[in-house]
CSV table of C-alpha atoms and ligand atoms in Angstrom, one decimal:
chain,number,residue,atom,x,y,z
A,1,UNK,CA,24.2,-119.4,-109.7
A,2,UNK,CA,23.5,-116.3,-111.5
A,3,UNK,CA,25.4,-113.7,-112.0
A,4,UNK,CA,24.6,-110.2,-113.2
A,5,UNK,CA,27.8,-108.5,-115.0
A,6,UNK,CA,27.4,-104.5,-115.9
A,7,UNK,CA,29.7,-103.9,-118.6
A,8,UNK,CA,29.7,-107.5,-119.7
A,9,UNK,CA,30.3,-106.6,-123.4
A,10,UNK,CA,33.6,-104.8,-122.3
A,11,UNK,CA,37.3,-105.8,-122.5
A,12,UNK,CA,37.6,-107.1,-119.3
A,13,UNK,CA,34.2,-108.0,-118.7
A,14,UNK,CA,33.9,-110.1,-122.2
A,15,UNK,CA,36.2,-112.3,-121.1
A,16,UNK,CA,35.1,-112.8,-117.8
A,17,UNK,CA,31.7,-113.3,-119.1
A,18,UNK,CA,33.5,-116.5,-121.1
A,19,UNK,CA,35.0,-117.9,-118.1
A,20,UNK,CA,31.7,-117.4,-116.0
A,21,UNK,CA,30.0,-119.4,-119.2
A,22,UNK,CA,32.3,-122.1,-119.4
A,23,UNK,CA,32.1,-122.7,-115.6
A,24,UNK,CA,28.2,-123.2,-115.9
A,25,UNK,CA,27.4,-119.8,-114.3
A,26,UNK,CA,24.2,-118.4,-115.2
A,27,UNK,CA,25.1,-115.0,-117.0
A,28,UNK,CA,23.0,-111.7,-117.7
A,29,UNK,CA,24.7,-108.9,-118.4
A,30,UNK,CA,23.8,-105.1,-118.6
A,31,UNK,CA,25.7,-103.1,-120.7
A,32,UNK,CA,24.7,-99.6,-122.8
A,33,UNK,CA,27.6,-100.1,-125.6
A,34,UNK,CA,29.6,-96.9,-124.6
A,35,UNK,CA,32.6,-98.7,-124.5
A,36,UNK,CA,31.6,-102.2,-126.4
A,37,UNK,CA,30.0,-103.2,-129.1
A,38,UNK,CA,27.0,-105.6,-130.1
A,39,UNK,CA,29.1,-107.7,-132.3
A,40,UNK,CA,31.0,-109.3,-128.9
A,41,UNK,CA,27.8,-111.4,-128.0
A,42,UNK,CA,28.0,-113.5,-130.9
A,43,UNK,CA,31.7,-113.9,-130.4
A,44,UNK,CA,31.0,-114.8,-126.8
A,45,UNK,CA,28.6,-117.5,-127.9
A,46,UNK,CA,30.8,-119.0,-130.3
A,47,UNK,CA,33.7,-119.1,-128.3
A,48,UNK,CA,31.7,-120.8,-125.7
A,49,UNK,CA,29.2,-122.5,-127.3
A,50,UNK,CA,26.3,-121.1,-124.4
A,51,UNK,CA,23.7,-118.4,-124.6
A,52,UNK,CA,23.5,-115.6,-122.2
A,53,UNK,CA,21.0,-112.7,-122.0
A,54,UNK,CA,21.6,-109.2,-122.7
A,55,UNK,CA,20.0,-105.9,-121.2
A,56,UNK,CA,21.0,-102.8,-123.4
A,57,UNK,CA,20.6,-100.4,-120.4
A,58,UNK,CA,23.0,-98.1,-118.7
A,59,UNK,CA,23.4,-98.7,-115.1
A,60,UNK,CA,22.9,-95.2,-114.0
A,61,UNK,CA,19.6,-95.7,-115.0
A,62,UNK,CA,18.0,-96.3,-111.9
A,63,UNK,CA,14.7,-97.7,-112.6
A,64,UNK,CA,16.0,-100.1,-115.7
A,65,UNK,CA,18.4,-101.5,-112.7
A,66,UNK,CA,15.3,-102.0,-110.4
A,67,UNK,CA,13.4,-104.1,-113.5
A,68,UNK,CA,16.2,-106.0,-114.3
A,69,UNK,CA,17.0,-106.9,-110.8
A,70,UNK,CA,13.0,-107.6,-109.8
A,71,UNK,CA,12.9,-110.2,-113.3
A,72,UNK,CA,16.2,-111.4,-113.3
A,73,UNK,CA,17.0,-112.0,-108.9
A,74,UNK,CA,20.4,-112.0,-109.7
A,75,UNK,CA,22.1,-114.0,-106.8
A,76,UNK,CA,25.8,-111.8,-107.4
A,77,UNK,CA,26.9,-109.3,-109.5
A,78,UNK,CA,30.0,-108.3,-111.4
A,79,UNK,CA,30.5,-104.6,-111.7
A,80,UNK,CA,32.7,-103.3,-114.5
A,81,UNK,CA,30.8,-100.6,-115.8
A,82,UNK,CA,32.6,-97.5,-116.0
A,83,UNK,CA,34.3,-94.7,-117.7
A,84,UNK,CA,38.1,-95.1,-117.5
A,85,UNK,CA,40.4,-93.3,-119.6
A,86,UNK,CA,42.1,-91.3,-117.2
A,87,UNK,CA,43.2,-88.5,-119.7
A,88,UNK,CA,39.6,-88.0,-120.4
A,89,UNK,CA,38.4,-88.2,-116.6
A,90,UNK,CA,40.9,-84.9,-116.1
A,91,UNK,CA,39.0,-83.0,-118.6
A,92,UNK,CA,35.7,-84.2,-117.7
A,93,UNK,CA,35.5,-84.7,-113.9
A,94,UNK,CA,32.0,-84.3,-113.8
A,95,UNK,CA,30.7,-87.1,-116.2
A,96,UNK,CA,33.1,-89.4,-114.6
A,97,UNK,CA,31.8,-88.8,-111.4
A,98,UNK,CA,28.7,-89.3,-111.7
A,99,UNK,CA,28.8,-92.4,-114.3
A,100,UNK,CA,31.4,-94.4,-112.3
A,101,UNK,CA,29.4,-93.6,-108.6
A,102,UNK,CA,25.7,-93.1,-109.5
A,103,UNK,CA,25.9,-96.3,-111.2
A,104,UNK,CA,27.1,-98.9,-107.8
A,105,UNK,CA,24.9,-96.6,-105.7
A,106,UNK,CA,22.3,-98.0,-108.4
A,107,UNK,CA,23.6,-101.2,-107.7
A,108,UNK,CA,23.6,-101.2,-104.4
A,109,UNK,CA,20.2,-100.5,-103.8
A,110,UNK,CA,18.9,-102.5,-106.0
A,111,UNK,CA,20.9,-105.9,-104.6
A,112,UNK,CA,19.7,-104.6,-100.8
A,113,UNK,CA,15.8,-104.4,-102.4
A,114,UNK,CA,16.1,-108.0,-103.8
A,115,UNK,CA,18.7,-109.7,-101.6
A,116,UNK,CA,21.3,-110.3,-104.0
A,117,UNK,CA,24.2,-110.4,-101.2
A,118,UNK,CA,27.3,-110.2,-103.5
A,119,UNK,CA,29.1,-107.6,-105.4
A,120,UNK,CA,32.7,-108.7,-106.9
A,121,UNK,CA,34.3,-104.8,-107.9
A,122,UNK,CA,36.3,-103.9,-110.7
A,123,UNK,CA,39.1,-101.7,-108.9
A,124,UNK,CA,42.7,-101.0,-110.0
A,125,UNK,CA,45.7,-100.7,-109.2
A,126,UNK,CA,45.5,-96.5,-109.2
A,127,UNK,CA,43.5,-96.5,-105.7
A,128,UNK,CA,46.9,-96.6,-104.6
A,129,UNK,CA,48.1,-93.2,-106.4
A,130,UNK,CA,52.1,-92.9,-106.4
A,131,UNK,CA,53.0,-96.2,-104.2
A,132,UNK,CA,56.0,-95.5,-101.4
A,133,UNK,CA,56.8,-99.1,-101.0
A,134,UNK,CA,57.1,-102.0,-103.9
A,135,UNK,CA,55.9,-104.0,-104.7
A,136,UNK,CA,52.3,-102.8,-103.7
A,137,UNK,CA,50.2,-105.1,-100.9
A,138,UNK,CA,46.5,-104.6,-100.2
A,139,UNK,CA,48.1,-103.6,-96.4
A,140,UNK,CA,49.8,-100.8,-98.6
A,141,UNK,CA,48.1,-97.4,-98.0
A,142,UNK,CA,46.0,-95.9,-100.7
A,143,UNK,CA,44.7,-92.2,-101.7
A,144,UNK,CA,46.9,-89.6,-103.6
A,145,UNK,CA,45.1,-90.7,-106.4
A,146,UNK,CA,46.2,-88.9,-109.5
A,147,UNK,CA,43.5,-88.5,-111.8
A,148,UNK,CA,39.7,-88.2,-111.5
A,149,UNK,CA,39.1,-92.1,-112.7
A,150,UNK,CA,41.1,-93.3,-110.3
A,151,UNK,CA,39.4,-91.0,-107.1
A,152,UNK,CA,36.0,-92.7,-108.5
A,153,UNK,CA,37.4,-96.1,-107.9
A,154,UNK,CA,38.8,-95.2,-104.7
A,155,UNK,CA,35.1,-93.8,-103.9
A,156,UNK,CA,33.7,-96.7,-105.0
A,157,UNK,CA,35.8,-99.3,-102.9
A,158,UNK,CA,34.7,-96.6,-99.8
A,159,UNK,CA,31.1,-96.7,-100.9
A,160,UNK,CA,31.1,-100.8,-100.8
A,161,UNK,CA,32.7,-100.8,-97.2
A,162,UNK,CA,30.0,-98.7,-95.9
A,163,UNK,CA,27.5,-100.7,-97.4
A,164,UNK,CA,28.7,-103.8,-95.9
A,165,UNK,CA,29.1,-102.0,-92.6
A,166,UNK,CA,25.8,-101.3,-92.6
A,167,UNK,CA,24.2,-104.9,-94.0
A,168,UNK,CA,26.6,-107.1,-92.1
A,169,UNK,CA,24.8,-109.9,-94.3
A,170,UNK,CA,26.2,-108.1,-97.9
A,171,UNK,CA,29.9,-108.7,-98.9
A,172,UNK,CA,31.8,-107.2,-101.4
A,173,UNK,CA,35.4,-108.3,-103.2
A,174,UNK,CA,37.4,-104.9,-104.5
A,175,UNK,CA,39.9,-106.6,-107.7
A,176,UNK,CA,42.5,-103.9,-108.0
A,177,UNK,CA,43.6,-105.1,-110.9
A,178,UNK,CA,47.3,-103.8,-112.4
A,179,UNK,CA,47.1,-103.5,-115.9
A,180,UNK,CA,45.5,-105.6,-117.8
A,181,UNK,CA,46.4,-106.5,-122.0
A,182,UNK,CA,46.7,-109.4,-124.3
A,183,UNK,CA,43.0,-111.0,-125.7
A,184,UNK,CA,41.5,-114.7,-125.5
A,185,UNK,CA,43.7,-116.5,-127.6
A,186,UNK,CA,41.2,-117.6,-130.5
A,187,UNK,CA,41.3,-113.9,-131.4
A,188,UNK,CA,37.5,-113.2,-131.5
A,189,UNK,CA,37.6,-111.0,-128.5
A,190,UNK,CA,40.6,-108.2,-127.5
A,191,UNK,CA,40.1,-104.5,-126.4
A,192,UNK,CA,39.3,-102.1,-129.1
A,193,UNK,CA,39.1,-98.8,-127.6
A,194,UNK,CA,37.2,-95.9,-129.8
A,195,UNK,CA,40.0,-93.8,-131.7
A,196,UNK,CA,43.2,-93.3,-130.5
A,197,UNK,CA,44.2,-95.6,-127.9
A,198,UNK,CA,45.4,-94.2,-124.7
A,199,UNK,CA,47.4,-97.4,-123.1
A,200,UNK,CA,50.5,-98.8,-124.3
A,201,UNK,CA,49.9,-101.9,-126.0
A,202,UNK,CA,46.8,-100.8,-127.8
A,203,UNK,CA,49.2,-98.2,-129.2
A,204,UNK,CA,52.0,-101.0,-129.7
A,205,UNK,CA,49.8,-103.7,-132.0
A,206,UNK,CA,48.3,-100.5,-134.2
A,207,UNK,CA,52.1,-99.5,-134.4
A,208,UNK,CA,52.9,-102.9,-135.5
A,209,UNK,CA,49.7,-103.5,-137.9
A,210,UNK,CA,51.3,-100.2,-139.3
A,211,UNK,CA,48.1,-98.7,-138.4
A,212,UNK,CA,49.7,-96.2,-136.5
A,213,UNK,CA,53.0,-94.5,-138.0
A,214,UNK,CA,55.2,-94.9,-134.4
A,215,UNK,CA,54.6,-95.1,-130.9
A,216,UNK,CA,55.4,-92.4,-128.3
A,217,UNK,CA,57.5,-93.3,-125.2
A,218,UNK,CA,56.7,-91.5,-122.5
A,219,UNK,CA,59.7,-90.6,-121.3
A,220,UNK,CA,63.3,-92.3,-120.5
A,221,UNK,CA,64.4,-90.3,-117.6
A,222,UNK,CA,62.4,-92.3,-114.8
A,223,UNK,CA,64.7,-94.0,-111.9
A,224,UNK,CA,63.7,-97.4,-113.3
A,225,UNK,CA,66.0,-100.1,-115.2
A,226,UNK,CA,66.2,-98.5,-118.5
A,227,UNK,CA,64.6,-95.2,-118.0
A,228,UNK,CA,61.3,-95.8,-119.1
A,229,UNK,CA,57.7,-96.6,-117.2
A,230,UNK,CA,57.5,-99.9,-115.5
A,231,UNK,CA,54.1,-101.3,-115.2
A,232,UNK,CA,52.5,-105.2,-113.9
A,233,UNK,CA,50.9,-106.3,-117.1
A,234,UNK,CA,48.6,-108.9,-116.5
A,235,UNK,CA,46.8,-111.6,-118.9
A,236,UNK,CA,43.0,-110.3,-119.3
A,237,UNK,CA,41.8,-114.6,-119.4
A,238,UNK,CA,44.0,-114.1,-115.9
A,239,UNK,CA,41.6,-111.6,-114.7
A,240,UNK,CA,39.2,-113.1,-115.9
A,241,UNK,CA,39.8,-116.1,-113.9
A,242,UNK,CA,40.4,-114.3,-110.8
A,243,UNK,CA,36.7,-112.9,-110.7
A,244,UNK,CA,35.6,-116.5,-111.0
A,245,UNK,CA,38.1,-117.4,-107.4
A,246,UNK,CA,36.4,-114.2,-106.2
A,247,UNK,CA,33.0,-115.2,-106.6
A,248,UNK,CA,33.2,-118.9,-104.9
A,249,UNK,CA,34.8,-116.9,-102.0
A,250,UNK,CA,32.6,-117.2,-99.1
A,251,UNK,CA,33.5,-114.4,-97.1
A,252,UNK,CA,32.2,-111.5,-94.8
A,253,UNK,CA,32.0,-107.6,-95.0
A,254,UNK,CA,34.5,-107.0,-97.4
A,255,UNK,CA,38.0,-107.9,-98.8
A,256,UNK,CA,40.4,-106.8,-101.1
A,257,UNK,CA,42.9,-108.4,-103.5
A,258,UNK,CA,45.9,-107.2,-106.0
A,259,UNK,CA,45.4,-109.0,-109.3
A,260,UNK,CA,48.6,-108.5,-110.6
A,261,UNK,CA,52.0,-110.6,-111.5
A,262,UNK,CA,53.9,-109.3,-109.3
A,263,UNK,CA,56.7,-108.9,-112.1
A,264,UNK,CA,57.4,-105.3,-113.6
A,265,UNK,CA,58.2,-104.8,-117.6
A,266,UNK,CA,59.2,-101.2,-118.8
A,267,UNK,CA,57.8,-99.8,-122.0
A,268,UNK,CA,61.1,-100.6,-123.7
A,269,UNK,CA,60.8,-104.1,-122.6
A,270,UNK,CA,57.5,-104.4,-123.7
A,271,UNK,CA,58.7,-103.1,-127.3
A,272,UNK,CA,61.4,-105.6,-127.6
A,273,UNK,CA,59.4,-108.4,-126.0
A,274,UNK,CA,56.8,-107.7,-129.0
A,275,UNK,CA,59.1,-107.6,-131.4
A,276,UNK,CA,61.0,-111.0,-131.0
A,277,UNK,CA,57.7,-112.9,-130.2
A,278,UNK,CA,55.7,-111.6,-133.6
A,279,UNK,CA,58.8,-111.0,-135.5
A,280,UNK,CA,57.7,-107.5,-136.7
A,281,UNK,CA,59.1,-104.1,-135.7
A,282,UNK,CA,57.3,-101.5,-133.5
A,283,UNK,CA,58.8,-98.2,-134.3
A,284,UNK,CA,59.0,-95.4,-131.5
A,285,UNK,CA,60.7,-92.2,-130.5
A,286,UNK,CA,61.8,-91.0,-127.6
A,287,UNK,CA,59.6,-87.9,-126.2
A,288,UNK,CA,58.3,-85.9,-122.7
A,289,UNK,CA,57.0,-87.8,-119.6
A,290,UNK,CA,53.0,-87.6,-119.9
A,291,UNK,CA,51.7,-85.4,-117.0
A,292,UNK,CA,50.1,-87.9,-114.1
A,293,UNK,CA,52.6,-91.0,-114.7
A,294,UNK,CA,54.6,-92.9,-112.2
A,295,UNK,CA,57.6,-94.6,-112.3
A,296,UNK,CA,56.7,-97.8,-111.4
A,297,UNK,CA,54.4,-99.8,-110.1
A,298,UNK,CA,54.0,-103.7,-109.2
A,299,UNK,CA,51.9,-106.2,-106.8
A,300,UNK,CA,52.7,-108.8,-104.7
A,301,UNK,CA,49.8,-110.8,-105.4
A,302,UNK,CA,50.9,-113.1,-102.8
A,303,UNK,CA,47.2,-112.5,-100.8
A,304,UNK,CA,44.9,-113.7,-103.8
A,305,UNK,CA,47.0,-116.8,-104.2
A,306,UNK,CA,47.0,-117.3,-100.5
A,307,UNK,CA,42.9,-116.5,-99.8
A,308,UNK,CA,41.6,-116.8,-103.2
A,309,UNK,CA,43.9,-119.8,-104.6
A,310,UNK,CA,44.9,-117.6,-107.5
A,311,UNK,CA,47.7,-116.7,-109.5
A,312,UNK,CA,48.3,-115.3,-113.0
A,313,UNK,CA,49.4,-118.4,-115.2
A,314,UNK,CA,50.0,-116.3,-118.4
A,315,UNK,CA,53.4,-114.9,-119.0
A,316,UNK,CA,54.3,-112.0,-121.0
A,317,UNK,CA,54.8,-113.7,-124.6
A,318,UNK,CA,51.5,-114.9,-123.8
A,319,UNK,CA,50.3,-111.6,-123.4
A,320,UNK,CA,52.2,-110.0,-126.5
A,321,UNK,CA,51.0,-112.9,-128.9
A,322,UNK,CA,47.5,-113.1,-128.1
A,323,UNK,CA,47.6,-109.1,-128.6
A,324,UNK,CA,48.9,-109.2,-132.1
A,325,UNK,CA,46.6,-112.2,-132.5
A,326,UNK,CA,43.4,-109.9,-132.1
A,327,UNK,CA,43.8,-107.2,-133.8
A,328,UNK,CA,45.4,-109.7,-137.1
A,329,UNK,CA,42.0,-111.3,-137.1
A,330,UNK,CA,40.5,-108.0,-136.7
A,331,UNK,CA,42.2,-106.9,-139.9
A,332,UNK,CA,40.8,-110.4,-141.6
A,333,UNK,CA,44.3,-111.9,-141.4
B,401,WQD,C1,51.8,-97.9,-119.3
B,401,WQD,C2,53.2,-97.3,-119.5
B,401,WQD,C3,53.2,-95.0,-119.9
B,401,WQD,C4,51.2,-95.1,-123.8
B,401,WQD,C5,46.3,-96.9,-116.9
B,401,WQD,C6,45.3,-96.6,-115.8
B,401,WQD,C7,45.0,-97.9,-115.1
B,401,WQD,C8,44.5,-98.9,-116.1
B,401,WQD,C9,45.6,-99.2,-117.2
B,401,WQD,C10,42.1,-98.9,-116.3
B,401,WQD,C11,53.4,-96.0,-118.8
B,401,WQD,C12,53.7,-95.7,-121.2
B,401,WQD,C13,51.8,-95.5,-122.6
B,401,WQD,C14,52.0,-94.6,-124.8
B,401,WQD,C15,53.9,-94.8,-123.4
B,401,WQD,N1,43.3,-98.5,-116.7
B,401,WQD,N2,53.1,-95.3,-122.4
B,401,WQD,N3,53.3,-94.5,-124.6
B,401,WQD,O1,48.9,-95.4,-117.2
B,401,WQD,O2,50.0,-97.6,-116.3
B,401,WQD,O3,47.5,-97.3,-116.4
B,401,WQD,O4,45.8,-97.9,-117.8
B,401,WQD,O5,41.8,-99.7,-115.4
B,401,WQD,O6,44.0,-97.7,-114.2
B,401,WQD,O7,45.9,-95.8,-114.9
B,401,WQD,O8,48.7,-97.6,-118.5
B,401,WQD,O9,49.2,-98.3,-120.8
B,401,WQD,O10,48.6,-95.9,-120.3
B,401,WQD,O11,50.8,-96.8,-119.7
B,401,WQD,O12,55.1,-94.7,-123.3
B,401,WQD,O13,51.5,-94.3,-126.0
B,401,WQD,O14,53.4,-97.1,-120.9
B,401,WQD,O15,54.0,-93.8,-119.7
B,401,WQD,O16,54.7,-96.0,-118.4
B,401,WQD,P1,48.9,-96.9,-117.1
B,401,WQD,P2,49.3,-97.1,-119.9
């Protein structure tokens, strides 16, 4: 089978590229390098020992799509192309909208023009703004989105079911994935973002690397355990797998699933949990809530286990070693 993946040089889509590889999957991926970089394809092919092809196009290029998809007939695709810091989306609404939406309408014309019949989305967890019940089911109701990046992936999942409406012969699997860290544990591949990261345990290993002086905590007033956020942090070779279980579904219209844990850590857990599994110290001060956050926010991913036969296998040690791995072999260590 093969499998177009936009974004396939990314964080998340790097590693699912790997699994999709060591599966046998036919892989070509599409991917501009606004969030990536060229060095991850020789890392993929070492890691996996298999070749893939490359297209260094940007999905919102509508034509580039239509000759890649009339040379390549995908049979499925992947989508994880897209902008997504949400601090950025707030300030820039407009380049966020039409990167993360003109790009699947791309998509989707372009798989109804040469009948490529699946789509497996990259959705997350936010579609479902500030949840009322926990933990969070697909059943649960979503909207109330807080930030512009998470309104384009709630737009997106809508787009999807109307397409699927409307070519009852297309399907499409929405991954609302919770939030994904850690790195494939031989190191080679891990999320660098550009500058200064935005999510916690970017900020955490460049703490610890004494890259970065401290790390902020948003706030300790929250009505959680200890007062700080709680988040589902889930294994990105987890994910990874999960996209694999969505692919080999053979379903109709389309579905939805929570890739999550189902197990909440807050950021001061997360700080000691690092700390005792790679023995170094993550300094960090107390400071305001960041505008936009929630208190909490966890799945019950009993639906993918039950449907897809998937469940995260990686624990959170896993997730805090094969973080500090990364960015140590990064540094040449
Ligand atoms: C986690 C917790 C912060 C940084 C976002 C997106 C989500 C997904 C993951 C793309 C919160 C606290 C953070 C810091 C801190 N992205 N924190 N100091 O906001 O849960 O989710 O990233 O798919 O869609 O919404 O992740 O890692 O930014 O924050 O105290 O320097 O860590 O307040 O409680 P978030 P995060």
């Amino acid at each position: 089978m093969k499998v177009l993946v936009t974004g396939g040089l990314g964080f998340i889509g790097s590693h699912t590229v790997v699994e999709l590889l060591n599966n046998n999957y036919e892989v070509v991926v599409v991917d501009n390098l606004y969030n990536s970089s060229i060095d991850v394809v020789d890392k993929i092919k070492i890691i996996t020992g298999r070749d893939f092809k490359l297209y260094q196009e940007d999905v919102c290029n509508k034509e580039k799509i239509d000759e890649i998809f009339n040379m390549e007939k995908p049979d499925a695709v992947i989508h994880f192309a897209a902008y997504k810091a949400v601090g950025e989306s707030v300030n820039k609404p407009i380049m966020y909208y039409r990167n993360n939406l003109v790009s699947t309408l791309n998509l989707c014309e372009a798989m109804q023009k040469y009948n490529c019949k699946k789509i497996v989305f990259s959705s997350s967890a936010t579609v479902y703004g500030n949840p009322d019940v926990l933990p969070i089911t697909e059943e649960c109701r979503v909207g109330g989105t807080t930030n512009p990046y998470g309104s384009t992936k709630l737009m997106n999942e809508m787009i999807l079911k109307d397409f699927t409406i409307a070519n009852d012969d297309f399907c499409a699997v929405i991954l609302r994935y919770f939030n994904p860290i850690g790195a494939h544990e031989s190191g080679l591949i891990g999320e660098k973002p550009n500058g200064i990261p935005n999510n916690l345990m970017p900020y955490i290993v460049r703490v610890a690397s004494k890259e970065l002086k401290e790390l902020s905590v948003f706030g300790n007033d929250y009505p959680t355990h200890d007062g700080t956020g709680v988040r589902d942090y889930i294994h990105v070779v987890d994910l990874a797998k999960g996209h694999l279980k969505a692919l080999e579904y053979n379903n109709r219209g389309i579905d939805y699933f929570n890739l999550g844990t189902g197990i909440g850590y807050s950021v001061l857990d997360m700080i000691n949990t690092f700390e005792r599994v790679n023995k170094v110290k993550v300094p960090y001060k107390i400071v305001d809530r960041r505008p936009g956050d929630i208190a909490e926010c966890y799945a019950d991913p009993t639906k993918a286990l039950k449907v897809l036969g998937w469940k995260a296998e990686l624990g959170i040690e896993d997730m805090m070693r094969d973080s500090y791995n990364f960015i140590l072999k990064q540094k040449g260590n």
